Amino acid sequence: MGTATQPLTLGIETSCDETSVAVVAGGRKVLSNVIHSQVDLHREFGGVVPELAARDHLERLPHLIELALEGAGVQSQDLDLVAVTRGPGLAGCLLVGVGVGEGLAAAWSKPMTGVNHLWGHIYAALIARPDLEPPLLGLVVSGAHSDLIRMTAHAGFQVLGRSRDDAAGEAFDKAARMLGLGYPGGPALDRLARTGDARRRPLPRPSLPGLEYSFSGLKTALLYRLRDLGEAAGPQDRADLAAAFEHSVVESLLEKLDLALAAAPCSEVVVCGGVAANTLLRRRAAEVVGGRARLTLPALDLCTDNAAMIASAGHHAALALGLQRAVVDPSLNW
Ligand code: KG4
Ligand code: ZN
């Protein structure tokens, strides 16, 4: 067993294309966080193939569990809780993680809790910053979500705004495909944008009233711009368009964060999820938040999917809500 103040949680994450297992002490101290990315498996298809992803999670989990326990220097009997991503995510992939987690918890006679993946992204920031506590204002930007939330207490979230259509990560992935960058698109577009100039071929910045986002119009604008350029689009044009696209997405994300912060000041701001690995977003978020609040951006490997954040969310949610209530309905986003 972990100590009374530092109980040990085994986290399992299989919601999309990363298989990850972690051991976290006291919900904050990462003892191990083993991550296997499936990018090589899906690359030739240009995106995630759900059936292949699910099968690969199942094949790799047993070994990753061994590695995570070994890396943490603990044995199964030392664990206090098993925390597994329950949703949102790809149904077949989630089923694998939940099935394995339930099996382990039963075999080891340990309690298990289902974890909301989006809560996990927020808890990555609590790992990154040991003294960070709610209330906080969060911008969660992942492959399927662009959500502005207020975290009022542990396991207590209110959605302030979200995307009406594509999520920011999805928009980056689609733009990358249009620019011939393939999968995984977000990091490739980030690299290309570093060699471009956003002012040379500007794209519109989406603007909806209030705290809502929309990225589908921007995506269409890029499509038309590329179509108009046709064969004449050289490498520098593509880099400039990548930079312009990135600029529009980032400024739109931060415009609403700025509005939310102005409407209800909060001393802690968190930007997290896979898109929070983006170079420009990280730099501009610091500028936009400025001295109004303390900004926490998890390190890159805690922004993209990982099981340490799931273990942390599971630990805190089980403490705040009790095990049963911490089990999340996969159809719920928050
Ligand atoms: O949170 P995450 O790892 O998985 C989901 O929960 O969806 O986020 C994945 C998303 C993908 O859309 C990916 O393209 C995007 O995060 N992403 C990035 C960068 N790194 C990952 N987008 C822009 N720039 C990056 N550096
Ligand atoms: Zn995620």
GROMACS .gro file of C-alpha atoms and ligand atoms in nm:
model
  361
    1MET     CA    1   0.000   0.000   0.000
    2GLY     CA    2   0.104   0.359  -0.046
    3THR     CA    3   0.115   0.568   0.268
    4ALA     CA    4  -0.204   0.723   0.409
    5THR     CA    5  -0.119   1.060   0.254
    6GLN     CA    6   0.036   0.919  -0.061
    7PRO     CA    7  -0.195   0.639  -0.181
    8LEU     CA    8  -0.083   0.477  -0.505
    9THR     CA    9  -0.300   0.486  -0.818
   10LEU     CA   10  -0.242   0.282  -1.133
   11GLY     CA   11  -0.374   0.480  -1.432
   12ILE     CA   12  -0.470   0.331  -1.769
   13GLU     CA   13  -0.535   0.540  -2.082
   14THR     CA   14  -0.654   0.389  -2.412
   15SER     CA   15  -0.909   0.642  -2.543
   16CYS     CA   16  -0.746   0.706  -2.882
   17ASP     CA   17  -0.402   0.635  -3.030
   18GLU     CA   18  -0.179   0.629  -2.722
   19THR     CA   19  -0.158   0.330  -2.491
   20SER     CA   20  -0.037   0.448  -2.153
   21VAL     CA   21   0.000   0.313  -1.801
   22ALA     CA   22   0.123   0.513  -1.501
   23VAL     CA   23   0.169   0.492  -1.127
   24VAL     CA   24   0.103   0.814  -0.934
   25ALA     CA   25   0.145   0.871  -0.559
   26GLY     CA   26  -0.093   1.102  -0.375
   27GLY     CA   27  -0.251   1.209  -0.705
   28ARG     CA   28   0.045   1.436  -0.791
   29LYS     CA   29   0.377   1.252  -0.780
   30VAL     CA   30   0.442   1.059  -1.100
   31LEU     CA   31   0.641   0.743  -1.023
   32SER     CA   32   0.611   0.610  -1.380
   33ASN     CA   33   0.425   0.716  -1.696
   34VAL     CA   34   0.483   0.472  -1.983
   35ILE     CA   35   0.340   0.587  -2.317
   36HIS     CA   36   0.326   0.391  -2.642
   37SER     CA   37   0.222   0.601  -2.941
   38GLN     CA   38   0.046   0.425  -3.230
   39VAL     CA   39   0.158   0.678  -3.495
   40ASP     CA   40   0.357   0.418  -3.691
   41LEU     CA   41   0.054   0.187  -3.700
   42HIS     CA   42  -0.183   0.449  -3.844
   43ARG     CA   43   0.051   0.658  -4.060
   44GLU     CA   44  -0.012   0.472  -4.387
   45PHE     CA   45  -0.389   0.529  -4.344
   46GLY     CA   46  -0.351   0.903  -4.284
   47GLY     CA   47  -0.545   0.890  -3.957
   48VAL     CA   48  -0.649   0.668  -3.665
   49VAL     CA   49  -0.817   0.339  -3.767
   50PRO     CA   50  -1.036   0.256  -3.464
   51GLU     CA   51  -1.030  -0.125  -3.501
   52LEU     CA   52  -0.650  -0.136  -3.535
   53ALA     CA   53  -0.614   0.102  -3.243
   54ALA     CA   54  -0.830  -0.112  -3.014
   55ARG     CA   55  -0.645  -0.434  -3.102
   56ASP     CA   56  -0.307  -0.271  -3.048
   57HIS     CA   57  -0.413  -0.140  -2.704
   58LEU     CA   58  -0.512  -0.493  -2.606
   59GLU     CA   59  -0.185  -0.643  -2.728
   60ARG     CA   60   0.037  -0.386  -2.561
   61LEU     CA   61  -0.133  -0.323  -2.228
   62PRO     CA   62   0.000  -0.630  -2.039
   63HIS     CA   63   0.363  -0.540  -2.111
   64LEU     CA   64   0.308  -0.168  -2.044
   65ILE     CA   65   0.149  -0.252  -1.707
   66GLU     CA   66   0.460  -0.452  -1.616
   67LEU     CA   67   0.684  -0.166  -1.726
   68ALA     CA   68   0.485   0.093  -1.529
   69LEU     CA   69   0.497  -0.113  -1.207
   70GLU     CA   70   0.867  -0.188  -1.255
   71GLY     CA   71   0.945   0.175  -1.337
   72ALA     CA   72   0.767   0.290  -1.021
   73GLY     CA   73   0.939   0.023  -0.813
   74VAL     CA   74   0.606  -0.109  -0.682
   75GLN     CA   75   0.409  -0.433  -0.698
   76SER     CA   76   0.041  -0.483  -0.760
   77GLN     CA   77  -0.028  -0.539  -0.389
   78ASP     CA   78   0.113  -0.190  -0.314
   79LEU     CA   79  -0.161  -0.021  -0.519
   80ASP     CA   80  -0.465   0.149  -0.362
   81LEU     CA   81  -0.671   0.228  -0.672
   82VAL     CA   82  -0.700   0.144  -1.043
   83ALA     CA   83  -0.816   0.443  -1.253
   84VAL     CA   84  -0.919   0.392  -1.616
   85THR     CA   85  -1.031   0.636  -1.887
   86ARG     CA   86  -1.400   0.572  -1.935
   87GLY     CA   87  -1.478   0.840  -2.197
   88PRO     CA   88  -1.500   1.039  -2.412
   89GLY     CA   89  -1.300   0.854  -2.680
   90LEU     CA   90  -1.322   0.576  -2.938
   91ALA     CA   91  -1.573   0.318  -2.809
   92GLY     CA   92  -1.369   0.006  -2.895
   93CYS     CA   93  -1.052   0.155  -2.749
   94LEU     CA   94  -1.225   0.259  -2.426
   95LEU     CA   95  -1.371  -0.089  -2.392
   96VAL     CA   96  -1.024  -0.244  -2.396
   97GLY     CA   97  -0.893  -0.016  -2.120
   98VAL     CA   98  -1.201  -0.054  -1.904
   99GLY     CA   99  -1.208  -0.432  -1.952
  100VAL     CA  100  -0.841  -0.471  -1.860
  101GLY     CA  101  -0.877  -0.231  -1.567
  102GLU     CA  102  -1.180  -0.418  -1.431
  103GLY     CA  103  -0.999  -0.749  -1.472
  104LEU     CA  104  -0.691  -0.627  -1.285
  105ALA     CA  105  -0.893  -0.464  -1.008
  106ALA     CA  106  -1.087  -0.789  -0.956
  107ALA     CA  107  -0.775  -1.007  -0.967
  108TRP     CA  108  -0.583  -0.780  -0.728
  109SER     CA  109  -0.887  -0.705  -0.505
  110LYS     CA  110  -0.843  -0.331  -0.554
  111PRO     CA  111  -1.110  -0.064  -0.611
  112MET     CA  112  -1.147   0.073  -0.962
  113THR     CA  113  -1.280   0.404  -1.086
  114GLY     CA  114  -1.370   0.524  -1.434
  115VAL     CA  115  -1.218   0.858  -1.528
  116ASN     CA  116  -1.340   1.133  -1.759
  117HIS     CA  117  -1.058   1.188  -2.008
  118LEU     CA  118  -1.114   1.566  -2.019
  119TRP     CA  119  -1.085   1.589  -1.640
  120GLY     CA  120  -0.756   1.406  -1.692
  121HIS     CA  121  -0.622   1.683  -1.915
  122ILE     CA  122  -0.691   1.939  -1.640
  123TYR     CA  123  -0.525   1.719  -1.378
  124ALA     CA  124  -0.209   1.713  -1.593
  125ALA     CA  125  -0.171   2.076  -1.483
  126LEU     CA  126  -0.207   1.978  -1.116
  127ILE     CA  127   0.077   1.729  -1.167
  128ALA     CA  128   0.285   1.998  -1.334
  129ARG     CA  129   0.225   2.246  -1.051
  130PRO     CA  130   0.214   2.077  -0.708
  131ASP     CA  131   0.057   2.376  -0.530
  132LEU     CA  132  -0.216   2.433  -0.792
  133GLU     CA  133  -0.570   2.402  -0.653
  134PRO     CA  134  -0.914   2.495  -0.786
  135PRO     CA  135  -1.081   2.734  -0.853
  136LEU     CA  136  -0.922   2.770  -1.194
  137LEU     CA  137  -1.012   2.872  -1.547
  138GLY     CA  138  -0.918   2.605  -1.802
  139LEU     CA  139  -0.883   2.591  -2.178
  140VAL     CA  140  -0.887   2.224  -2.279
  141VAL     CA  141  -0.781   2.179  -2.640
  142SER     CA  142  -0.753   1.825  -2.771
  143GLY     CA  143  -0.829   1.628  -3.087
  144ALA     CA  144  -1.202   1.633  -3.023
  145HIS     CA  145  -1.259   1.921  -2.779
  146SER     CA  146  -1.203   2.295  -2.750
  147ASP     CA  147  -1.364   2.369  -2.417
  148LEU     CA  148  -1.340   2.666  -2.184
  149ILE     CA  149  -1.423   2.547  -1.834
  150ARG     CA  150  -1.428   2.665  -1.479
  151MET     CA  151  -1.308   2.413  -1.223
  152THR     CA  152  -1.476   2.515  -0.899
  153ALA     CA  153  -1.352   2.226  -0.682
  154HIS     CA  154  -1.196   1.884  -0.724
  155ALA     CA  155  -1.420   1.693  -0.964
  156GLY     CA  156  -1.637   2.005  -1.008
  157PHE     CA  157  -1.648   2.153  -1.358
  158GLN     CA  158  -1.867   2.402  -1.546
  159VAL     CA  159  -1.845   2.440  -1.922
  160LEU     CA  160  -1.830   2.810  -2.019
  161GLY     CA  161  -1.786   2.764  -2.394
  162ARG     CA  162  -1.701   2.505  -2.655
  163SER     CA  163  -1.672   2.458  -3.030
  164ARG     CA  164  -1.985   2.450  -3.240
  165ASP     CA  165  -1.814   2.234  -3.500
  166ASP     CA  166  -1.454   2.112  -3.530
  167ALA     CA  167  -1.223   2.106  -3.230
  168ALA     CA  168  -0.893   2.295  -3.261
  169GLY     CA  169  -0.692   1.971  -3.280
  170GLU     CA  170  -0.921   1.830  -3.545
  171ALA     CA  171  -0.885   2.155  -3.743
  172PHE     CA  172  -0.506   2.133  -3.719
  173ASP     CA  173  -0.515   1.770  -3.833
  174LYS     CA  174  -0.739   1.849  -4.131
  175ALA     CA  175  -0.535   2.154  -4.231
  176ALA     CA  176  -0.218   1.944  -4.212
  177ARG     CA  177  -0.374   1.690  -4.447
  178MET     CA  178  -0.467   1.967  -4.694
  179LEU     CA  179  -0.109   2.092  -4.679
  180GLY     CA  180   0.017   1.742  -4.759
  181LEU     CA  181   0.165   1.684  -4.412
  182GLY     CA  182  -0.017   1.359  -4.333
  183TYR     CA  183  -0.076   1.214  -3.986
  184PRO     CA  184  -0.012   1.311  -3.710
  185GLY     CA  185  -0.100   1.655  -3.838
  186GLY     CA  186  -0.082   1.895  -3.542
  187PRO     CA  187   0.289   1.857  -3.463
  188ALA     CA  188   0.379   1.860  -3.837
  189LEU     CA  189   0.183   2.181  -3.894
  190ASP     CA  190   0.352   2.334  -3.589
  191ARG     CA  191   0.696   2.256  -3.738
  192LEU     CA  192   0.604   2.390  -4.084
  193ALA     CA  193   0.451   2.707  -3.937
  194ARG     CA  194   0.784   2.790  -3.772
  195THR     CA  195   0.930   2.846  -4.121
  196GLY     CA  196   0.635   3.056  -4.246
  197ASP     CA  197   0.510   3.412  -4.208
  198ALA     CA  198   0.146   3.441  -4.099
  199ARG     CA  199   0.117   3.792  -4.248
  200ARG     CA  200   0.204   3.696  -4.605
  201ARG     CA  201  -0.113   3.496  -4.674
  202PRO     CA  202  -0.350   3.585  -4.388
  203LEU     CA  203  -0.659   3.376  -4.317
  204PRO     CA  204  -0.974   3.499  -4.139
  205ARG     CA  205  -0.996   3.468  -3.763
  206PRO     CA  206  -1.317   3.288  -3.663
  207SER     CA  207  -1.541   3.499  -3.447
  208LEU     CA  208  -1.864   3.388  -3.283
  209PRO     CA  209  -2.041   3.585  -3.012
  210GLY     CA  210  -1.977   3.492  -2.650
  211LEU     CA  211  -1.745   3.208  -2.558
  212GLU     CA  212  -1.819   2.972  -2.846
  213TYR     CA  213  -1.565   2.855  -3.101
  214SER     CA  214  -1.597   2.757  -3.466
  215PHE     CA  215  -1.316   2.635  -3.689
  216SER     CA  216  -1.493   2.489  -3.990
  217GLY     CA  217  -1.506   2.822  -4.181
  218LEU     CA  218  -1.133   2.870  -4.136
  219LYS     CA  219  -1.075   2.519  -4.269
  220THR     CA  220  -1.280   2.602  -4.580
  221ALA     CA  221  -1.087   2.929  -4.624
  222LEU     CA  222  -0.762   2.732  -4.632
  223LEU     CA  223  -0.907   2.485  -4.879
  224TYR     CA  224  -1.010   2.767  -5.117
  225ARG     CA  225  -0.674   2.943  -5.080
  226LEU     CA  226  -0.491   2.622  -5.173
  227ARG     CA  227  -0.730   2.557  -5.460
  228ASP     CA  228  -0.676   2.909  -5.595
  229LEU     CA  229  -0.300   2.870  -5.579
  230GLY     CA  230  -0.318   2.526  -5.742
  231GLU     CA  231   0.011   2.396  -5.881
  232ALA     CA  232   0.170   2.735  -5.815
  233ALA     CA  233   0.170   2.668  -5.437
  234GLY     CA  234   0.536   2.627  -5.350
  235PRO     CA  235   0.694   2.520  -5.018
  236GLN     CA  236   0.709   2.878  -4.887
  237ASP     CA  237   0.341   2.937  -4.970
  238ARG     CA  238   0.252   2.623  -4.775
  239ALA     CA  239   0.464   2.732  -4.480
  240ASP     CA  240   0.302   3.079  -4.485
  241LEU     CA  241  -0.046   2.925  -4.498
  242ALA     CA  242   0.041   2.687  -4.212
  243ALA     CA  243   0.155   2.988  -4.008
  244ALA     CA  244  -0.160   3.184  -4.099
  245PHE     CA  245  -0.385   2.891  -4.007
  246GLU     CA  246  -0.206   2.839  -3.677
  247HIS     CA  247  -0.226   3.213  -3.602
  248SER     CA  248  -0.604   3.223  -3.661
  249VAL     CA  249  -0.671   2.915  -3.445
  250VAL     CA  250  -0.447   3.033  -3.162
  251GLU     CA  251  -0.580   3.391  -3.156
  252SER     CA  252  -0.938   3.264  -3.162
  253LEU     CA  253  -0.872   3.026  -2.872
  254LEU     CA  254  -0.707   3.300  -2.669
  255GLU     CA  255  -0.961   3.571  -2.752
  256LYS     CA  256  -1.227   3.371  -2.566
  257LEU     CA  257  -0.993   3.284  -2.282
  258ASP     CA  258  -0.924   3.656  -2.247
  259LEU     CA  259  -1.299   3.734  -2.244
  260ALA     CA  260  -1.369   3.465  -1.983
  261LEU     CA  261  -1.089   3.593  -1.761
  262ALA     CA  262  -1.209   3.953  -1.793
  263ALA     CA  263  -1.570   3.855  -1.713
  264ALA     CA  264  -1.481   3.652  -1.404
  265PRO     CA  265  -1.125   3.708  -1.282
  266CYS     CA  266  -0.951   3.398  -1.149
  267SER     CA  267  -0.597   3.372  -1.015
  268GLU     CA  268  -0.518   3.038  -1.185
  269VAL     CA  269  -0.538   2.966  -1.559
  270VAL     CA  270  -0.462   2.629  -1.717
  271VAL     CA  271  -0.413   2.557  -2.088
  272CYS     CA  272  -0.397   2.183  -2.154
  273GLY     CA  273  -0.472   1.895  -2.393
  274GLY     CA  274  -0.272   1.788  -2.700
  275VAL     CA  275  -0.300   2.125  -2.876
  276ALA     CA  276  -0.141   2.292  -2.572
  277ALA     CA  277   0.184   2.141  -2.706
  278ASN     CA  278   0.164   2.397  -2.989
  279THR     CA  279   0.458   2.638  -2.990
  280LEU     CA  280   0.263   2.953  -3.075
  281LEU     CA  281  -0.022   2.875  -2.835
  282ARG     CA  282   0.224   2.834  -2.548
  283ARG     CA  283   0.397   3.164  -2.624
  284ARG     CA  284   0.080   3.366  -2.687
  285ALA     CA  285  -0.107   3.221  -2.388
  286ALA     CA  286   0.162   3.359  -2.159
  287GLU     CA  287   0.131   3.702  -2.325
  288VAL     CA  288  -0.250   3.710  -2.319
  289VAL     CA  289  -0.284   3.600  -1.956
  290GLY     CA  290  -0.002   3.837  -1.858
  291GLY     CA  291   0.000   3.943  -1.495
  292ARG     CA  292  -0.373   3.879  -1.444
  293ALA     CA  293  -0.333   3.519  -1.330
  294ARG     CA  294  -0.074   3.244  -1.292
  295LEU     CA  295  -0.065   3.035  -1.610
  296THR     CA  296   0.008   2.663  -1.599
  297LEU     CA  297   0.100   2.482  -1.920
  298PRO     CA  298   0.187   2.115  -1.860
  299ALA     CA  299   0.511   1.989  -2.016
  300LEU     CA  300   0.462   1.848  -2.366
  301ASP     CA  301   0.440   1.481  -2.262
  302LEU     CA  302   0.169   1.570  -2.009
  303CYS     CA  303  -0.028   1.775  -2.268
  304THR     CA  304  -0.079   1.484  -2.507
  305ASP     CA  305  -0.259   1.171  -2.389
  306ASN     CA  306  -0.098   0.989  -2.098
  307ALA     CA  307  -0.204   0.777  -1.802
  308ALA     CA  308  -0.046   0.988  -1.525
  309MET     CA  309  -0.317   1.252  -1.572
  310ILE     CA  310  -0.583   0.977  -1.558
  311ALA     CA  311  -0.438   0.838  -1.234
  312SER     CA  312  -0.435   1.190  -1.087
  313ALA     CA  313  -0.794   1.264  -1.192
  314GLY     CA  314  -0.907   0.923  -1.062
  315HIS     CA  315  -0.738   0.977  -0.727
  316HIS     CA  316  -0.888   1.323  -0.675
  317ALA     CA  317  -1.234   1.234  -0.807
  318ALA     CA  318  -1.255   0.925  -0.587
  319LEU     CA  319  -1.159   1.136  -0.285
  320ALA     CA  320  -1.405   1.413  -0.369
  321LEU     CA  321  -1.700   1.208  -0.491
  322GLY     CA  322  -1.649   0.856  -0.364
  323LEU     CA  323  -1.571   0.570  -0.597
  324GLN     CA  324  -1.917   0.510  -0.732
  325ARG     CA  325  -1.993   0.866  -0.830
  326ALA     CA  326  -1.653   0.909  -0.988
  327VAL     CA  327  -1.750   0.656  -1.254
  328VAL     CA  328  -1.827   0.868  -1.558
  329ASP     CA  329  -2.095   0.804  -1.812
  330PRO     CA  330  -1.898   0.787  -2.141
  331SER     CA  331  -2.168   0.983  -2.319
  332LEU     CA  332  -2.104   1.284  -2.094
  333ASN     CA  333  -1.837   1.526  -2.198
  334TRP     CA  334  -1.776   1.682  -1.857
  335KG4     O1  335  -0.521   1.541  -2.611
  335KG4     P1  336  -0.471   1.468  -2.728
  335KG4     O2  337  -0.335   1.405  -2.721
  335KG4     O3  338  -0.572   1.357  -2.771
  335KG4     C1  339  -0.709   1.375  -2.760
  335KG4     O4  340  -0.761   1.371  -2.647
  335KG4     O5  341  -0.771   1.400  -2.867
  335KG4     O6  342  -0.476   1.573  -2.849
  335KG4     C2  343  -0.444   1.535  -2.978
  335KG4     C3  344  -0.454   1.655  -3.068
  335KG4     C4  345  -0.438   1.618  -3.214
  335KG4     O7  346  -0.540   1.680  -3.289
  335KG4     C5  347  -0.301   1.672  -3.247
  335KG4     O8  348  -0.287   1.707  -3.384
  335KG4     C6  349  -0.293   1.793  -3.157
  335KG4     O9  350  -0.350   1.749  -3.037
  335KG4     N1  351  -0.154   1.838  -3.135
  335KG4     C7  352  -0.107   1.957  -3.179
  335KG4     C8  353   0.031   1.961  -3.145
  335KG4     N2  354   0.061   1.844  -3.080
  335KG4     C9  355  -0.054   1.770  -3.076
  335KG4     N3  356  -0.167   2.059  -3.245
  335KG4    C10  357  -0.092   2.165  -3.274
  335KG4     N4  358   0.040   2.176  -3.246
  335KG4    C11  359   0.105   2.077  -3.180
  335KG4     N5  360   0.234   2.090  -3.151
  336ZN      ZN  361  -0.667   1.375  -2.484
   0.00000   0.00000   0.00000
